[in-house]
Amino acid sequence: MFQYANKDQTSLSVKLHEEMEGMRANHVKGSPGWDWFLNQVLTKRTDATCTVEDLDGDEKDLINMSSNTYLGLSCHPEVRQAGQEALEEFGSGVCSSRLIG
């Protein structure tokens, strides 16, 4: 799992720090690196996509795979209608499932 952090007995935070330092030390010149990746400018976000600004300032539309609705179904008219009908028929509550307690 770790390419640069090789000590088995260190804590996760130390391993992550060593891993990031190893990546920085082996950074390819001309590559934007982690700073750009971690600080990308999101210019627009929709249900399933987001728009990011690349290094040249151009915007690119991407699928937002880090959301719970990357398929874009949460705003689909049929899904919304089915949800409203289920709410009318069954109601809602704040209790948990039987497995939880």
XYZ file of N, CA, C and O in Angstrom:
404
model
N 0.817 -1.189 0.000
C 0.000 0.000 0.000
C 0.862 1.254 0.000
O 0.612 2.174 -0.741
N 1.875 1.293 0.820
C 2.757 2.457 0.879
C 3.998 2.199 0.051
O 4.618 1.157 0.164
N 4.356 3.161 -0.767
C 5.544 3.007 -1.599
C 6.792 3.545 -0.912
O 7.866 2.995 -1.067
N 6.647 4.611 -0.130
C 7.809 5.267 0.469
C 7.926 5.023 1.973
O 8.998 5.076 2.526
N 6.818 4.797 2.657
C 6.842 4.564 4.104
C 7.003 3.064 4.344
O 6.064 2.307 4.162
N 8.186 2.645 4.743
C 8.490 1.220 4.830
C 8.496 0.642 6.246
O 8.580 -0.553 6.418
N 8.428 1.479 7.265
C 8.500 0.969 8.641
C 7.122 0.454 9.063
O 6.141 1.180 9.039
N 7.057 -0.781 9.495
C 5.786 -1.387 9.877
C 5.250 -0.890 11.213
O 4.054 -0.867 11.423
N 6.109 -0.514 12.128
C 5.699 -0.200 13.489
C 5.366 1.272 13.724
O 5.173 1.678 14.854
N 5.294 2.092 12.678
C 4.980 3.505 12.875
C 3.489 3.742 12.753
O 2.750 2.930 12.198
N 3.050 4.869 13.274
C 1.627 5.197 13.237
C 1.200 5.566 11.820
O 2.026 5.873 10.956
N -0.101 5.559 11.590
C -0.638 5.907 10.279
C -0.272 7.335 9.900
O 0.115 7.598 8.760
N -0.350 8.264 10.842
C -0.024 9.658 10.514
C 1.437 9.794 10.094
O 1.762 10.543 9.176
N 2.344 9.060 10.739
C 3.760 9.100 10.357
C 3.931 8.487 8.962
O 4.657 9.020 8.128
N 3.256 7.364 8.698
C 3.347 6.729 7.390
C 2.834 7.665 6.297
O 3.448 7.777 5.235
N 1.714 8.334 6.539
C 1.182 9.262 5.546
C 2.133 10.415 5.299
O 2.329 10.841 4.158
N 2.738 10.928 6.365
C 3.707 12.013 6.226
C 4.912 11.543 5.392
O 5.352 12.244 4.469
N 5.434 10.355 5.696
C 6.569 9.817 4.950
C 6.199 9.574 3.487
O 7.006 9.819 2.585
N 4.992 9.109 3.254
C 4.539 8.864 1.886
C 4.473 10.170 1.087
O 4.941 10.241 -0.048
N 3.915 11.226 1.685
C 3.829 12.519 1.006
C 5.222 13.087 0.750
O 5.485 13.639 -0.314
N 6.126 12.935 1.709
C 7.500 13.422 1.512
C 8.187 12.654 0.388
O 8.923 13.233 -0.415
N 7.961 11.354 0.314
C 8.531 10.552 -0.762
C 7.999 10.977 -2.125
O 8.748 11.066 -3.101
N 6.691 11.272 -2.194
C 6.126 11.733 -3.458
C 6.683 13.098 -3.842
O 6.980 13.345 -5.016
N 6.837 13.977 -2.862
C 7.415 15.301 -3.153
C 8.856 15.176 -3.630
O 9.284 15.866 -4.552
N 9.629 14.282 -3.006
C 11.034 14.110 -3.373
C 11.177 13.540 -4.780
O 12.158 13.812 -5.467
N 10.202 12.759 -5.214
C 10.248 12.133 -6.534
C 9.359 12.839 -7.549
O 9.025 12.275 -8.584
N 9.005 14.066 -7.246
C 8.128 14.856 -8.112
C 8.777 15.060 -9.485
O 9.951 15.388 -9.585
N 8.012 14.863 -10.524
C 8.504 15.037 -11.884
C 8.448 16.515 -12.246
O 7.399 17.143 -12.131
N 9.571 17.076 -12.682
C 9.606 18.489 -13.058
C 8.627 18.736 -14.198
O 8.533 17.961 -15.127
N 7.909 19.858 -14.103
C 6.925 20.195 -15.118
C 5.538 19.663 -14.811
O 4.562 20.058 -15.422
N 5.437 18.756 -13.848
C 4.148 18.219 -13.448
C 3.526 19.144 -12.407
O 4.226 19.709 -11.575
N 2.215 19.319 -12.427
C 1.587 20.216 -11.456
C 1.673 19.716 -10.024
O 1.654 20.490 -9.091
N 1.761 18.413 -9.853
C 1.930 17.843 -8.528
C 0.698 17.921 -7.643
O -0.405 18.238 -8.071
N 0.910 17.614 -6.376
C -0.184 17.507 -5.414
C -0.810 18.842 -5.067
O -1.989 18.906 -4.773
N -0.039 19.921 -5.080
C -0.614 21.217 -4.712
C -1.776 21.572 -5.629
O -2.833 21.993 -5.188
N -1.583 21.387 -6.942
C -2.675 21.682 -7.859
C -3.829 20.713 -7.654
O -4.986 21.100 -7.622
N -3.509 19.430 -7.487
C -4.555 18.420 -7.323
C -5.418 18.703 -6.095
O -6.633 18.624 -6.140
N -4.783 19.051 -4.992
C -5.523 19.284 -3.754
C -6.245 20.623 -3.728
O -7.142 20.825 -2.936
N -5.842 21.554 -4.584
C -6.432 22.897 -4.577
C -7.088 23.262 -5.901
O -7.120 24.421 -6.275
N -7.636 22.285 -6.605
C -8.309 22.558 -7.867
C -9.479 23.504 -7.636
O -10.176 23.414 -6.641
N -9.687 24.372 -8.596
C -10.791 25.317 -8.508
C -12.039 24.673 -9.100
O -12.070 24.319 -10.274
N -13.060 24.479 -8.253
C -14.357 24.009 -8.731
C -15.168 25.236 -9.102
O -15.449 26.077 -8.256
N -15.523 25.364 -10.366
C -16.261 26.546 -10.782
C -17.765 26.312 -10.831
O -18.527 27.259 -10.808
N -18.182 25.042 -10.886
C -19.607 24.728 -10.922
C -19.806 23.302 -10.444
O -18.983 22.434 -10.708
N -20.893 23.061 -9.738
C -21.215 21.712 -9.293
C -22.699 21.477 -9.541
O -23.529 22.304 -9.219
N -23.021 20.341 -10.148
C -24.410 19.961 -10.360
C -24.659 18.652 -9.637
O -23.836 18.216 -8.845
N -25.756 18.013 -9.972
C -26.123 16.774 -9.306
C -25.082 15.678 -9.496
O -24.725 14.998 -8.552
N -24.571 15.515 -10.711
C -23.650 14.412 -10.983
C -22.311 14.867 -11.531
O -21.407 14.056 -11.682
N -22.162 16.125 -11.827
C -20.929 16.594 -12.437
C -20.369 17.791 -11.687
O -21.045 18.402 -10.864
N -19.131 18.097 -11.990
C -18.529 19.323 -11.493
C -17.646 19.876 -12.606
O -17.233 19.157 -13.501
N -17.406 21.157 -12.556
C -16.548 21.810 -13.532
C -15.304 22.284 -12.806
O -15.408 22.962 -11.786
N -14.135 21.887 -13.291
C -12.876 22.287 -12.677
C -12.076 23.117 -13.664
O -12.224 22.985 -14.873
N -11.229 23.967 -13.124
C -10.346 24.787 -13.947
C -8.992 24.092 -14.010
O -8.383 23.803 -12.988
N -8.504 23.828 -15.231
C -7.211 23.163 -15.351
C -6.073 24.171 -15.259
O -6.287 25.355 -15.026
N -4.845 23.707 -15.436
C -3.676 24.567 -15.264
C -3.605 25.702 -16.277
O -2.978 26.720 -16.033
N -4.245 25.532 -17.434
C -4.251 26.580 -18.450
C -5.404 27.555 -18.257
O -5.562 28.483 -19.033
N -6.235 27.325 -17.235
C -7.381 28.192 -16.996
C -8.627 27.760 -17.742
O -9.660 28.424 -17.666
N -8.545 26.659 -18.490
C -9.709 26.147 -19.211
C -10.581 25.339 -18.256
O -10.088 24.684 -17.346
N -11.887 25.388 -18.479
C -12.812 24.624 -17.644
C -13.109 23.284 -18.286
O -13.246 23.183 -19.493
N -13.200 22.252 -17.441
C -13.510 20.906 -17.910
C -14.643 20.347 -17.055
O -14.606 20.445 -15.835
N -15.651 19.772 -17.715
C -16.749 19.115 -17.015
C -16.362 17.671 -16.721
O -15.938 16.941 -17.615
N -16.505 17.276 -15.457
C -16.140 15.933 -15.024
C -17.295 15.297 -14.262
O -18.109 15.997 -13.670
N -17.345 13.978 -14.251
C -18.301 13.267 -13.403
C -17.771 13.319 -11.980
O -16.610 13.018 -11.737
N -18.613 13.710 -11.048
C -18.212 13.814 -9.649
C -18.401 12.456 -8.978
O -19.448 12.153 -8.439
N -17.350 11.625 -9.018
C -17.430 10.279 -8.454
C -17.335 10.268 -6.930
O -17.471 9.225 -6.310
N -17.098 11.422 -6.315
C -17.004 11.463 -4.858
C -18.333 11.812 -4.210
O -18.422 11.924 -2.999
N -19.380 11.987 -4.997
C -20.693 12.292 -4.426
C -21.513 11.015 -4.307
O -21.174 9.981 -4.882
N -22.599 11.088 -3.570
C -23.483 9.937 -3.448
C -24.452 9.848 -4.611
O -25.275 8.952 -4.660
N -24.396 10.787 -5.528
C -25.322 10.796 -6.648
C -24.605 10.969 -7.979
O -25.015 11.727 -8.830
N -23.512 10.224 -8.157
C -22.713 10.367 -9.373
C -23.457 9.912 -10.626
O -23.073 10.242 -11.726
N -24.533 9.167 -10.472
C -25.346 8.794 -11.626
C -26.345 9.891 -11.987
O -26.981 9.841 -13.027
N -26.503 10.868 -11.103
C -27.407 11.976 -11.373
C -28.866 11.631 -11.164
O -29.743 12.324 -11.666
N -29.148 10.575 -10.425
C -30.536 10.148 -10.281
C -31.314 10.901 -9.201
O -32.539 10.884 -9.211
N -30.651 11.561 -8.290
C -31.379 12.210 -7.203
C -32.254 13.360 -7.687
O -33.209 13.733 -7.017
N -31.975 13.907 -8.844
C -32.808 14.977 -9.401
C -33.593 14.517 -10.624
O -34.222 15.324 -11.289
N -33.560 13.230 -10.909
C -34.315 12.714 -12.045
C -35.802 12.807 -11.719
O -36.240 12.430 -10.622
N -36.619 13.318 -12.634
C -38.051 13.523 -12.344
C -38.785 12.270 -11.876
O -39.607 12.342 -10.959
N -38.500 11.115 -12.469
C -39.194 9.881 -12.060
C -38.786 9.451 -10.654
O -39.623 8.976 -9.882
N -37.516 9.609 -10.311
C -37.041 9.254 -8.973
C -37.658 10.191 -7.940
O -38.117 9.756 -6.879
N -37.704 11.471 -8.244
C -38.307 12.446 -7.318
C -39.794 12.157 -7.115
O -40.296 12.208 -5.998
N -40.500 11.842 -8.204
C -41.926 11.531 -8.113
C -42.153 10.281 -7.271
O -43.047 10.245 -6.424
N -41.348 9.254 -7.491
C -41.480 8.016 -6.714
C -41.210 8.289 -5.232
O -41.884 7.740 -4.355
N -40.236 9.148 -4.944
C -39.950 9.502 -3.557
C -41.108 10.237 -2.904
O -41.463 9.973 -1.743
N -41.729 11.151 -3.635
C -42.881 11.883 -3.093
C -44.056 10.953 -2.839
O -44.735 11.054 -1.814
N -44.281 10.028 -3.771
C -45.376 9.067 -3.594
C -45.125 8.153 -2.397
O -46.041 7.868 -1.619
N -43.889 7.705 -2.220
C -43.558 6.848 -1.073
C -43.720 7.616 0.232
O -44.199 7.068 1.228
N -43.347 8.876 0.232
C -43.508 9.704 1.432
C -44.975 9.868 1.788
O -45.359 9.767 2.960
N -45.804 10.097 0.788
C -47.243 10.228 1.025
C -47.835 8.921 1.548
O -48.662 8.926 2.456
N -47.417 7.800 1.000
C -47.993 6.512 1.385
C -47.462 5.997 2.719
O -48.212 5.504 3.552
N -46.138 6.128 2.949
C -45.523 5.514 4.118
C -45.080 6.504 5.186
O -44.803 6.112 6.312
N -44.968 7.783 4.856
C -44.493 8.777 5.816
C -42.991 8.691 6.008
O -42.290 8.010 5.272
N -42.505 9.420 6.987
C -41.072 9.393 7.282
C -40.872 9.434 8.786
O -41.790 9.741 9.544
N -39.684 9.153 9.226
C -39.373 9.185 10.643
C -37.877 9.292 10.846
O -37.102 9.253 9.900
N -37.472 9.419 12.086
C -36.058 9.569 12.394
C -35.491 8.337 13.092
O -34.401 8.383 13.640
N -36.224 7.243 13.063
C -35.722 6.038 13.741
C -34.786 5.266 12.823
O -34.788 5.429 11.615
N -33.990 4.412 13.421
C -33.031 3.628 12.657
C -33.611 2.270 12.289
O -34.703 1.918 12.726
N -32.863 1.512 11.520
C -33.320 0.174 11.139
C -33.256 -0.755 12.355
O -32.577 -0.484 13.338
N -33.926 -1.880 12.259
C -33.933 -2.854 13.346
C -32.533 -3.406 13.618
O -32.222 -3.799 14.721
N -31.685 -3.434 12.606
C -30.326 -3.943 12.810
C -29.511 -3.047 13.703
O -28.631 -3.501 14.412
N -29.794 -1.748 13.661
C -29.022 -0.803 14.463
C -29.541 -0.731 15.898
O -28.802 -0.597 16.838
N -30.823 -0.813 16.071
C -31.240 -0.785 17.447
C -32.624 -0.393 17.651
O -33.180 -0.179 18.630
